[in-house]
């Protein structure tokens, strides 16, 4: 199949690029995001046939359908590495059916116990292979610094995926005080010689804006290239290589439900996704475009309900919107980067409209889409926001009714699905193992208010010890080893920086200088 090309949502790139270029670049020129020129279509028979393959081969087949410019044998080998015994279930993302029409897609069986592993066990391998191929073609002569802003889960998954990858270093920024104890320790104890972690004063949007500003600083890019022979790239879901593996699991899930006799081939399946940066639900949209019979896409928001308000009104407005800390911190986001890709598709790929709206968002902190685009949004999506108390109540109720323990993000999606669903069966994207958020799971199970202090003896426990207590109380002893053993690991990273562009760039340069010194010492 001819290689697919990738175009820019804002129309600023001089030419379309290949898959390998899009993955290595991360962000398009002018700040836009890459999307494929051609979205492949699969027949119902081709979708159903995927269920006969192991997950890695399902993923390879979908990548080949997209026409990636890597040899088929390379794609096959990379997928076998990405989706193997690094996951604790050979099915990779098994489906648990709570009722005949309510199915939970468990996306957290990877090494960091969050759905980000589904993409970030894949992207680093494809990034490295893409860079190697471009070097062989004489189109690349430098290494890379991956700069990541995280609301909690992406950071650890990216660190784990990129650790000790040749030709790549990675720096992760998280909001200081804005992640759970478990999430913090997962990042602060990260192994690897090419990794760095910073707490950032502010919230996730401050981290993400700071990262975007660094990416847009041409003088800094020149300094990195001149002094370190390094270019910036991204592992956030602005990188198409992060988004594409997520498409796979929606195609795969539909095929699996049909194979298991829980869905008739061709029957519609609605999907509900806890949504922050819009990448996970956008992947479901692309799966639908490929021919998977998905119905409504339910966008589940927490009290940071900017996406719910946008889907219900057509206006994206963060001018006077407070940033709320919730039990589901990975969704505590006000600027949803991947909405740009979604609007590009819903406008019939109108780059001029996207550039204008993104400029309005940057300058006025608000934009409004036209009536035709809003009608397209309403046809594809419905949305609801779940307050903090309802989120915790849902965890308790689902445990009582189904003996199944949800994390707070999945609880937001579960309740949203209850509120919005029609007659179609619903697939709920479960994005994290409950033990990543033990404090709020404990509050839920014991009827405590959101944010209420834990009992003194419980508050004195580490995140790992608290999870063990919950396991004893509930009988849910499935705590992944990567979470259970965190207390035994040394803290490597404790730096906290300000969120200004200069602050981030200074920290990044210090990190690279340390790496240079370490390399120089090894060579001596």
Short mmCIF file of C-alpha atoms in Angstrom, two decimals:
data_model
loop_
_atom_site.label_atom_id
_atom_site.label_comp_id
_atom_site.label_asym_id
_atom_site.label_seq_id
_atom_site.Cartn_x
_atom_site.Cartn_y
_atom_site.Cartn_z
CA UNK A 1 0.00 0.00 0.00
CA UNK A 2 1.24 3.48 -0.84
CA UNK A 3 2.51 5.44 2.13
CA UNK A 4 -0.02 7.82 3.66
CA UNK A 5 0.91 11.48 4.01
CA UNK A 6 0.15 13.78 6.94
CA UNK A 7 -1.21 17.31 6.74
CA UNK A 8 -1.40 20.16 9.21
CA UNK A 9 -4.66 21.22 10.89
CA UNK A 10 -3.72 24.91 10.53
CA UNK A 11 -2.38 24.74 6.98
CA UNK A 12 0.99 26.27 7.85
CA UNK A 13 3.24 23.37 6.79
CA UNK A 14 4.99 23.73 3.45
CA UNK A 15 4.21 20.15 2.39
CA UNK A 16 2.60 16.97 3.65
CA UNK A 17 4.95 14.73 5.63
CA UNK A 18 5.33 10.98 6.06
CA UNK A 19 4.29 9.01 9.13
CA UNK A 20 7.91 8.80 10.27
CA UNK A 21 8.34 12.57 9.93
CA UNK A 22 5.07 13.26 11.75
CA UNK A 23 6.07 11.02 14.66
CA UNK A 24 9.54 12.53 14.97
CA UNK A 25 8.36 16.15 14.57
CA UNK A 26 5.48 15.78 17.02
CA UNK A 27 4.03 19.21 16.30
CA UNK A 28 3.53 20.73 12.86
CA UNK A 29 5.00 24.07 11.81
CA UNK A 30 2.91 26.96 13.06
CA UNK A 31 1.60 24.97 16.02
CA UNK A 32 -0.87 22.78 14.14
CA UNK A 33 -1.36 19.03 14.56
CA UNK A 34 -0.76 16.32 11.99
CA UNK A 35 -3.62 14.19 10.64
CA UNK A 36 -3.46 11.56 7.88
CA UNK A 37 -4.52 12.61 4.40
CA UNK A 38 -6.34 9.30 4.04
CA UNK A 39 -8.36 7.53 6.73
CA UNK A 40 -8.60 3.87 5.71
CA UNK A 41 -11.91 2.04 5.70
CA UNK A 42 -12.36 -1.53 6.89
CA UNK A 43 -15.24 -3.83 5.99
CA UNK A 44 -17.28 -5.45 8.74
CA UNK A 45 -15.70 -8.76 7.79
CA UNK A 46 -12.19 -7.31 8.12
CA UNK A 47 -13.07 -5.89 11.55
CA UNK A 48 -14.53 -9.17 12.76
CA UNK A 49 -11.50 -11.13 11.53
CA UNK A 50 -9.23 -9.15 13.86
CA UNK A 51 -10.62 -11.08 16.83
CA UNK A 52 -8.83 -14.20 15.58
CA UNK A 53 -5.44 -12.49 16.00
CA UNK A 54 -3.37 -11.69 19.11
CA UNK A 55 -3.56 -8.01 20.03
CA UNK A 56 -0.11 -7.15 18.64
CA UNK A 57 -1.12 -8.48 15.23
CA UNK A 58 -4.41 -6.57 15.35
CA UNK A 59 -2.42 -3.40 15.93
CA UNK A 60 0.04 -4.18 13.13
CA UNK A 61 -2.81 -4.80 10.68
CA UNK A 62 -4.42 -1.43 11.46
CA UNK A 63 -1.07 0.37 11.13
CA UNK A 64 -0.59 -1.22 7.73
CA UNK A 65 -4.08 -0.07 6.73
CA UNK A 66 -2.94 3.49 7.48
CA UNK A 67 0.01 3.03 5.11
CA UNK A 68 2.86 3.85 7.51
CA UNK A 69 6.19 4.26 5.73
CA UNK A 70 8.01 1.54 7.68
CA UNK A 71 8.57 -2.02 6.40
CA UNK A 72 5.81 -4.46 7.31
CA UNK A 73 8.27 -6.69 9.16
CA UNK A 74 9.39 -3.70 11.24
CA UNK A 75 5.80 -2.86 12.17
CA UNK A 76 5.15 -6.49 13.13
CA UNK A 77 8.29 -6.68 15.28
CA UNK A 78 7.63 -3.37 17.06
CA UNK A 79 4.06 -4.36 17.89
CA UNK A 80 5.24 -7.68 19.33
CA UNK A 81 7.60 -5.71 21.60
CA UNK A 82 4.95 -3.15 22.54
CA UNK A 83 2.20 -5.60 23.45
CA UNK A 84 3.79 -8.62 25.09
CA UNK A 85 4.68 -9.75 28.59
CA UNK A 86 5.06 -6.11 29.67
CA UNK A 87 1.26 -6.30 30.12
CA UNK A 88 -0.21 -8.37 32.96
CA UNK A 89 -2.97 -9.87 30.80
CA UNK A 90 -2.26 -11.62 27.49
CA UNK A 91 -5.43 -10.06 26.07
CA UNK A 92 -3.69 -6.65 26.63
CA UNK A 93 -6.98 -4.74 27.14
CA UNK A 94 -9.61 -7.23 28.32
CA UNK A 95 -13.31 -6.36 28.46
CA UNK A 96 -15.36 -6.90 31.62
CA UNK A 97 -19.13 -6.92 31.10
CA UNK A 98 -21.00 -5.62 34.15
CA UNK A 99 -24.37 -6.24 32.46
CA UNK A 100 -25.41 -7.59 29.07
CA UNK A 101 -25.21 -4.07 27.63
CA UNK A 102 -22.55 -2.37 29.77
CA UNK A 103 -18.99 -3.30 28.91
CA UNK A 104 -15.80 -1.95 30.52
CA UNK A 105 -12.68 -1.79 28.34
CA UNK A 106 -9.78 -2.19 30.77
CA UNK A 107 -6.94 -0.12 29.34
CA UNK A 108 -4.70 -0.29 32.42
CA UNK A 109 -2.94 -3.66 32.27
CA UNK A 110 0.38 -2.15 31.12
CA UNK A 111 3.50 -1.42 33.20
CA UNK A 112 2.25 1.87 34.73
CA UNK A 113 -1.39 0.80 35.30
CA UNK A 114 -2.93 3.56 33.17
CA UNK A 115 -4.39 3.69 29.68
CA UNK A 116 -1.45 5.79 28.51
CA UNK A 117 0.58 2.56 28.36
CA UNK A 118 -1.51 1.45 25.39
CA UNK A 119 0.10 4.24 23.38
CA UNK A 120 3.35 4.80 25.24
CA UNK A 121 4.62 1.26 25.01
CA UNK A 122 4.13 1.72 21.26
CA UNK A 123 5.17 5.31 20.44
CA UNK A 124 8.79 5.18 21.73
CA UNK A 125 9.51 2.11 19.61
CA UNK A 126 8.03 3.71 16.51
CA UNK A 127 9.76 7.00 17.31
CA UNK A 128 13.13 5.27 17.50
CA UNK A 129 12.50 3.28 14.30
CA UNK A 130 11.27 6.39 12.50
CA UNK A 131 14.34 8.39 13.54
CA UNK A 132 16.64 5.54 12.47
CA UNK A 133 15.00 5.34 9.05
CA UNK A 134 15.22 9.11 8.55
CA UNK A 135 18.92 9.00 9.51
CA UNK A 136 19.52 6.27 6.95
CA UNK A 137 17.80 8.44 4.37
CA UNK A 138 20.08 11.35 5.25
CA UNK A 139 17.18 13.49 6.52
CA UNK A 140 18.17 13.53 10.18
CA UNK A 141 21.47 14.23 11.94
CA UNK A 142 20.52 15.00 15.55
CA UNK A 143 19.11 13.46 18.72
CA UNK A 144 15.89 14.39 20.53
CA UNK A 145 14.61 15.81 23.79
CA UNK A 146 11.07 14.64 24.47
CA UNK A 147 9.35 17.30 26.58
CA UNK A 148 6.12 16.20 28.24
CA UNK A 149 3.50 17.99 30.30
CA UNK A 150 1.43 15.56 32.35
CA UNK A 151 -1.64 15.67 34.55
CA UNK A 152 -0.39 12.48 36.16
CA UNK A 153 -0.49 9.38 33.97
CA UNK A 154 1.16 10.38 30.67
CA UNK A 155 4.37 11.35 32.45
CA UNK A 156 5.09 7.98 34.02
CA UNK A 157 4.02 6.09 30.91
CA UNK A 158 6.26 8.24 28.71
CA UNK A 159 9.21 7.93 31.11
CA UNK A 160 8.81 4.17 31.17
CA UNK A 161 8.45 3.95 27.41
CA UNK A 162 11.44 6.16 26.55
CA UNK A 163 13.86 5.22 29.34
CA UNK A 164 17.29 4.34 27.96
CA UNK A 165 16.12 4.61 24.33
CA UNK A 166 19.13 5.50 22.17
CA UNK A 167 19.24 9.02 20.78
CA UNK A 168 16.43 10.28 23.02
CA UNK A 169 16.26 12.03 26.39
CA UNK A 170 12.99 12.82 28.12
CA UNK A 171 11.92 15.51 30.57
CA UNK A 172 8.49 15.41 32.25
CA UNK A 173 6.66 18.25 33.99
CA UNK A 174 3.74 17.67 36.38
CA UNK A 175 1.75 20.17 38.50
CA UNK A 176 3.37 20.22 41.94
CA UNK A 177 0.77 19.04 44.44
CA UNK A 178 -1.69 18.25 41.65
CA UNK A 179 -1.09 14.50 41.29
CA UNK A 180 -1.75 11.59 43.65
CA UNK A 181 0.91 10.21 45.98
CA UNK A 182 1.14 7.10 43.82
CA UNK A 183 1.46 9.13 40.61
CA UNK A 184 4.14 11.33 42.17
CA UNK A 185 6.18 8.37 43.39
CA UNK A 186 5.85 6.60 40.04
CA UNK A 187 7.55 9.57 38.37
CA UNK A 188 9.95 10.58 41.15
CA UNK A 189 11.41 7.04 41.39
CA UNK A 190 11.76 6.52 37.63
CA UNK A 191 14.80 4.54 36.53
CA UNK A 192 16.88 5.33 33.46
CA UNK A 193 19.92 7.40 32.57
CA UNK A 194 18.13 9.65 30.08
CA UNK A 195 15.17 10.81 32.19
CA UNK A 196 14.31 13.92 34.22
CA UNK A 197 11.20 14.94 36.18
CA UNK A 198 10.16 18.40 37.41
CA UNK A 199 7.30 19.49 39.61
CA UNK A 200 5.90 22.77 38.27
CA UNK A 201 4.27 25.49 40.35
CA UNK A 202 0.74 25.80 38.98
CA UNK A 203 -1.81 23.47 37.44
CA UNK A 204 -1.69 21.17 34.41
CA UNK A 205 -2.72 23.91 31.99
CA UNK A 206 0.27 25.95 33.22
CA UNK A 207 2.51 22.96 32.46
CA UNK A 208 0.95 22.39 29.04
CA UNK A 209 1.07 26.08 28.09
CA UNK A 210 4.68 26.28 29.22
CA UNK A 211 5.58 23.26 27.10
CA UNK A 212 3.82 24.70 24.05
CA UNK A 213 5.65 28.00 24.51
CA UNK A 214 8.98 26.18 24.64
CA UNK A 215 8.10 24.31 21.46
CA UNK A 216 7.29 27.63 19.79
CA UNK A 217 10.55 29.35 20.83
CA UNK A 218 12.69 29.36 17.68
CA UNK A 219 15.69 30.85 19.48
CA UNK A 220 15.65 28.01 22.00
CA UNK A 221 15.36 25.46 19.20
CA UNK A 222 18.42 27.00 17.54
CA UNK A 223 20.34 26.89 20.83
CA UNK A 224 19.51 23.20 21.32
CA UNK A 225 20.57 22.38 17.79
CA UNK A 226 23.80 24.41 17.90
CA UNK A 227 25.01 23.49 21.38
CA UNK A 228 23.63 19.97 21.81
CA UNK A 229 22.60 18.75 18.33
CA UNK A 230 19.16 18.08 19.76
CA UNK A 231 15.63 18.86 18.55
CA UNK A 232 12.49 18.96 20.67
CA UNK A 233 9.67 16.51 20.16
CA UNK A 234 6.58 15.47 22.09
CA UNK A 235 5.03 12.34 23.56
CA UNK A 236 1.77 14.06 24.47
CA UNK A 237 -1.28 13.19 22.42
CA UNK A 238 -0.53 16.12 20.12
CA UNK A 239 1.83 13.56 18.52
CA UNK A 240 -0.02 11.43 15.97
CA UNK A 241 2.15 8.50 17.06
CA UNK A 242 0.48 8.74 20.49
CA UNK A 243 -3.02 8.90 19.09
CA UNK A 244 -2.82 6.13 16.52
CA UNK A 245 -2.38 3.21 18.98
CA UNK A 246 -5.55 4.39 20.71
CA UNK A 247 -7.56 3.91 17.52
CA UNK A 248 -6.50 0.27 17.58
CA UNK A 249 -8.16 -0.61 20.87
CA UNK A 250 -11.58 0.64 19.80
CA UNK A 251 -11.45 -1.38 16.58
CA UNK A 252 -10.18 -4.35 18.58
CA UNK A 253 -12.85 -4.02 21.29
CA UNK A 254 -15.69 -4.07 18.77
CA UNK A 255 -14.26 -7.18 17.11
CA UNK A 256 -13.84 -8.87 20.49
CA UNK A 257 -17.41 -8.15 21.61
CA UNK A 258 -18.70 -9.65 18.38
CA UNK A 259 -16.44 -12.71 18.77
CA UNK A 260 -17.65 -13.16 22.36
CA UNK A 261 -21.28 -13.14 21.22
CA UNK A 262 -22.06 -9.95 23.13
CA UNK A 263 -22.72 -7.90 20.00
CA UNK A 264 -24.07 -8.72 16.55
CA UNK A 265 -21.77 -7.82 13.65
CA UNK A 266 -23.01 -4.47 12.40
CA UNK A 267 -24.87 -3.59 15.62
CA UNK A 268 -24.12 -0.11 16.93
CA UNK A 269 -22.02 0.29 20.05
CA UNK A 270 -21.95 3.61 21.92
CA UNK A 271 -18.70 4.61 23.61
CA UNK A 272 -18.20 6.65 26.78
CA UNK A 273 -14.77 8.10 27.55
CA UNK A 274 -13.52 10.10 30.56
CA UNK A 275 -12.12 13.09 28.74
CA UNK A 276 -9.49 15.71 29.44
CA UNK A 277 -7.24 16.37 26.45
CA UNK A 278 -9.73 14.80 23.97
CA UNK A 279 -7.27 12.29 22.50
CA UNK A 280 -8.91 9.11 23.80
CA UNK A 281 -12.38 10.00 22.55
CA UNK A 282 -10.96 11.33 19.27
CA UNK A 283 -9.44 7.88 18.71
CA UNK A 284 -12.96 6.41 18.98
CA UNK A 285 -14.12 8.93 16.36
CA UNK A 286 -11.37 7.81 13.96
CA UNK A 287 -12.29 4.16 14.58
CA UNK A 288 -15.85 5.07 13.60
CA UNK A 289 -14.57 6.78 10.46
CA UNK A 290 -12.73 3.57 9.61
CA UNK A 291 -16.03 1.68 9.53
CA UNK A 292 -16.43 0.41 13.08
CA UNK A 293 -20.18 0.62 13.87
CA UNK A 294 -19.87 3.00 16.78
CA UNK A 295 -22.90 5.12 17.62
CA UNK A 296 -22.83 8.12 19.92
CA UNK A 297 -19.58 9.15 21.53
CA UNK A 298 -20.20 10.24 25.12
CA UNK A 299 -17.69 12.77 26.44
CA UNK A 300 -17.50 12.44 30.23
CA UNK A 301 -16.24 15.50 32.10
CA UNK A 302 -15.63 16.16 35.77
CA UNK A 303 -16.22 19.56 37.38
CA UNK A 304 -13.76 21.06 34.88
CA UNK A 305 -16.60 20.94 32.38
CA UNK A 306 -15.25 23.05 29.53
CA UNK A 307 -15.77 20.22 27.01
CA UNK A 308 -19.31 19.54 28.18
CA UNK A 309 -20.17 23.20 27.82
CA UNK A 310 -18.57 23.31 24.38
CA UNK A 311 -20.42 20.25 23.11
CA UNK A 312 -23.69 21.63 24.47
CA UNK A 313 -23.28 25.23 23.27
CA UNK A 314 -20.65 25.44 20.51
CA UNK A 315 -18.64 27.96 22.56
CA UNK A 316 -15.27 27.08 24.08
CA UNK A 317 -14.67 29.63 26.81
CA UNK A 318 -12.05 29.64 29.56
CA UNK A 319 -12.05 33.38 30.23
CA UNK A 320 -13.63 33.23 33.68
CA UNK A 321 -13.43 29.53 34.34
CA UNK A 322 -11.88 28.37 37.59
CA UNK A 323 -9.59 25.35 37.54
CA UNK A 324 -11.08 22.79 39.94
CA UNK A 325 -9.08 20.07 41.67
CA UNK A 326 -11.12 16.86 41.54
CA UNK A 327 -10.83 13.18 42.52
CA UNK A 328 -10.04 12.53 38.82
CA UNK A 329 -6.91 14.68 38.37
CA UNK A 330 -5.91 13.36 34.94
CA UNK A 331 -9.04 15.11 33.61
CA UNK A 332 -8.33 18.41 35.35
CA UNK A 333 -7.67 20.19 32.07
CA UNK A 334 -9.16 23.35 30.58
CA UNK A 335 -7.32 23.47 27.23
CA UNK A 336 -8.05 20.23 25.35
CA UNK A 337 -5.40 20.03 22.65
CA UNK A 338 -6.92 17.27 20.53
CA UNK A 339 -10.21 19.10 20.07
CA UNK A 340 -8.32 20.89 17.30
CA UNK A 341 -8.02 17.67 15.30
CA UNK A 342 -11.68 16.86 15.91
CA UNK A 343 -12.86 20.25 14.67
CA UNK A 344 -10.59 19.96 11.64
CA UNK A 345 -12.43 16.77 10.70
CA UNK A 346 -15.91 18.13 11.46
CA UNK A 347 -15.35 21.25 9.34
CA UNK A 348 -14.43 19.14 6.32
CA UNK A 349 -10.75 19.87 7.03
CA UNK A 350 -11.00 23.65 6.93
CA UNK A 351 -7.51 24.72 8.06
CA UNK A 352 -8.41 28.41 7.88
CA UNK A 353 -11.25 28.00 10.35
CA UNK A 354 -9.04 26.02 12.72
CA UNK A 355 -6.23 28.57 12.60
CA UNK A 356 -8.73 31.33 13.38
CA UNK A 357 -10.34 29.52 16.31
CA UNK A 358 -7.01 28.54 17.79
CA UNK A 359 -5.82 32.14 17.51
CA UNK A 360 -8.99 33.27 19.29
CA UNK A 361 -8.40 30.73 22.04
CA UNK A 362 -4.81 31.89 22.46
CA UNK A 363 -5.60 35.62 22.37
CA UNK A 364 -9.15 35.85 23.77
CA UNK A 365 -9.29 32.55 25.68
CA UNK A 366 -12.51 31.69 23.87
CA UNK A 367 -13.89 30.81 20.44
CA UNK A 368 -17.24 29.90 18.92
CA UNK A 369 -17.73 27.52 16.02
CA UNK A 370 -20.15 28.18 13.16
CA UNK A 371 -23.63 26.63 13.05
CA UNK A 372 -22.74 23.89 10.56
CA UNK A 373 -19.77 22.74 12.63
CA UNK A 374 -21.83 22.83 15.80
CA UNK A 375 -24.43 20.65 14.14
CA UNK A 376 -21.68 18.15 13.27
CA UNK A 377 -20.48 18.19 16.89
CA UNK A 378 -23.99 17.50 18.16
CA UNK A 379 -24.51 14.68 15.67
CA UNK A 380 -21.38 12.84 16.82
CA UNK A 381 -21.12 13.67 20.53
CA UNK A 382 -23.11 14.05 23.71
CA UNK A 383 -21.59 15.15 26.98
CA UNK A 384 -22.24 15.46 30.69
CA UNK A 385 -20.16 16.54 33.65
CA UNK A 386 -20.11 14.69 36.96
CA UNK A 387 -19.51 16.52 40.22
CA UNK A 388 -17.01 15.29 42.77
CA UNK A 389 -19.57 13.85 45.20
CA UNK A 390 -21.38 11.93 42.45
CA UNK A 391 -18.06 10.53 41.24
CA UNK A 392 -17.31 9.05 44.67
CA UNK A 393 -20.89 7.84 45.12
CA UNK A 394 -20.61 5.99 41.80
CA UNK A 395 -17.47 4.12 42.92
CA UNK A 396 -19.32 2.87 46.02
CA UNK A 397 -22.52 1.98 44.17
CA UNK A 398 -20.78 0.05 41.38
CA UNK A 399 -18.75 -1.86 43.94
CA UNK A 400 -21.88 -2.72 45.92
CA UNK A 401 -23.88 -3.70 42.83
CA UNK A 402 -21.24 -5.43 40.71
CA UNK A 403 -18.31 -6.22 43.05
CA UNK A 404 -16.18 -4.17 40.66
CA UNK A 405 -13.88 -1.37 41.75
CA UNK A 406 -13.64 1.70 39.52
CA UNK A 407 -11.01 4.40 39.65
CA UNK A 408 -12.42 7.96 39.85
CA UNK A 409 -11.92 8.68 36.13
CA UNK A 410 -13.80 5.56 35.06
CA UNK A 411 -16.49 6.40 37.62
CA UNK A 412 -17.06 9.73 35.85
CA UNK A 413 -17.50 7.85 32.58
CA UNK A 414 -19.76 5.20 34.13
CA UNK A 415 -22.14 7.81 35.55
CA UNK A 416 -22.09 9.82 32.30
CA UNK A 417 -23.01 6.68 30.38
CA UNK A 418 -25.92 6.10 32.77
CA UNK A 419 -27.13 9.64 32.26
CA UNK A 420 -26.85 9.78 28.47
CA UNK A 421 -27.27 6.26 27.11
CA UNK A 422 -30.10 5.20 24.86
CA UNK A 423 -30.92 1.69 23.62
CA UNK A 424 -27.46 0.80 22.30
CA UNK A 425 -24.99 -1.17 24.41
CA UNK A 426 -22.21 1.01 25.82
CA UNK A 427 -18.45 0.48 25.99
CA UNK A 428 -16.90 2.43 28.86
CA UNK A 429 -13.20 3.25 28.58
CA UNK A 430 -11.59 2.40 31.93
CA UNK A 431 -8.45 4.48 32.06
CA UNK A 432 -6.64 3.55 35.28
CA UNK A 433 -6.39 0.84 37.92
CA UNK A 434 -8.16 1.90 41.10
CA UNK A 435 -4.93 1.66 43.11
CA UNK A 436 -3.50 4.75 41.39
CA UNK A 437 -6.07 6.81 43.31
CA UNK A 438 -6.43 4.96 46.59
CA UNK A 439 -7.17 8.02 48.71
CA UNK A 440 -10.33 8.87 46.80
CA UNK A 441 -11.35 5.23 46.44
CA UNK A 442 -11.11 5.00 50.24
CA UNK A 443 -13.23 8.15 50.60
CA UNK A 444 -15.80 6.65 48.23
CA UNK A 445 -16.02 3.31 50.00
CA UNK A 446 -16.32 4.94 53.44
CA UNK A 447 -18.82 7.66 52.50
CA UNK A 448 -16.43 10.57 53.04
CA UNK A 449 -17.00 13.87 51.26
CA UNK A 450 -14.65 14.81 48.40
CA UNK A 451 -11.55 16.44 49.82
CA UNK A 452 -12.50 15.49 53.39
CA UNK A 453 -9.55 14.59 55.61
CA UNK A 454 -8.90 10.89 55.91
CA UNK A 455 -8.98 9.45 59.43
CA UNK A 456 -5.67 10.21 61.13
CA UNK A 457 -4.46 6.62 61.10
CA UNK A 458 -5.34 6.28 57.41
CA UNK A 459 -3.86 9.66 56.48
CA UNK A 460 -0.56 8.54 58.01
CA UNK A 461 -0.32 5.67 55.51
CA UNK A 462 1.66 5.88 52.31
CA UNK A 463 -0.22 5.41 49.07
CA UNK A 464 1.00 1.81 48.88
CA UNK A 465 -0.08 1.02 52.45
CA UNK A 466 -3.47 2.64 51.86
CA UNK A 467 -3.99 0.48 48.79
CA UNK A 468 -3.20 -2.63 50.82
CA UNK A 469 -5.80 -1.56 53.39
CA UNK A 470 -8.41 -1.13 50.65
CA UNK A 471 -7.48 -4.54 49.23
CA UNK A 472 -8.04 -6.14 52.65
CA UNK A 473 -11.40 -4.40 53.07
CA UNK A 474 -12.71 -5.20 49.59
CA UNK A 475 -11.00 -8.46 48.70
CA UNK A 476 -9.52 -6.79 45.62
CA UNK A 477 -5.94 -8.00 45.86
CA UNK A 478 -5.10 -7.30 42.22
CA UNK A 479 -2.74 -4.40 42.95
CA UNK A 480 -0.09 -4.38 40.19
CA UNK A 481 3.46 -4.94 41.43
CA UNK A 482 4.61 -1.64 39.90
CA UNK A 483 2.27 0.17 42.32
CA UNK A 484 2.64 -2.12 45.32
CA UNK A 485 6.43 -1.76 45.48
CA UNK A 486 6.80 2.02 45.12
CA UNK A 487 7.62 2.61 48.78
CA UNK A 488 10.73 0.48 48.39
CA UNK A 489 12.22 2.63 45.62
CA UNK A 490 14.47 5.68 46.17
CA UNK A 491 13.20 9.14 45.22
CA UNK A 492 15.42 10.37 42.37
CA UNK A 493 13.69 13.61 41.38
CA UNK A 494 12.50 16.33 43.73
CA UNK A 495 13.06 19.54 41.72
CA UNK A 496 10.22 22.08 41.58
CA UNK A 497 10.37 24.90 39.01
CA UNK A 498 8.24 27.87 38.00
CA UNK A 499 6.02 27.56 34.92
CA UNK A 500 7.46 30.38 32.82
CA UNK A 501 9.00 29.60 29.45
CA UNK A 502 12.43 30.75 30.62
CA UNK A 503 12.19 28.61 33.77
CA UNK A 504 11.38 25.48 31.79
CA UNK A 505 14.08 26.15 29.20
CA UNK A 506 16.70 26.74 31.90
CA UNK A 507 15.75 23.48 33.60
CA UNK A 508 15.90 21.61 30.29
CA UNK A 509 19.37 22.98 29.52
CA UNK A 510 20.64 21.95 32.95
CA UNK A 511 19.33 18.45 32.32
CA UNK A 512 21.06 18.24 28.94
CA UNK A 513 24.30 19.59 30.38
CA UNK A 514 24.17 16.89 33.05
CA UNK A 515 23.67 14.25 30.37
CA UNK A 516 26.56 15.69 28.34
CA UNK A 517 28.79 15.61 31.41
CA UNK A 518 27.82 12.00 32.15
CA UNK A 519 28.53 10.98 28.55
CA UNK A 520 31.84 12.83 28.59
CA UNK A 521 32.80 11.06 31.82
CA UNK A 522 32.00 7.67 30.30
CA UNK A 523 34.11 8.49 27.24
CA UNK A 524 37.03 9.56 29.41
#
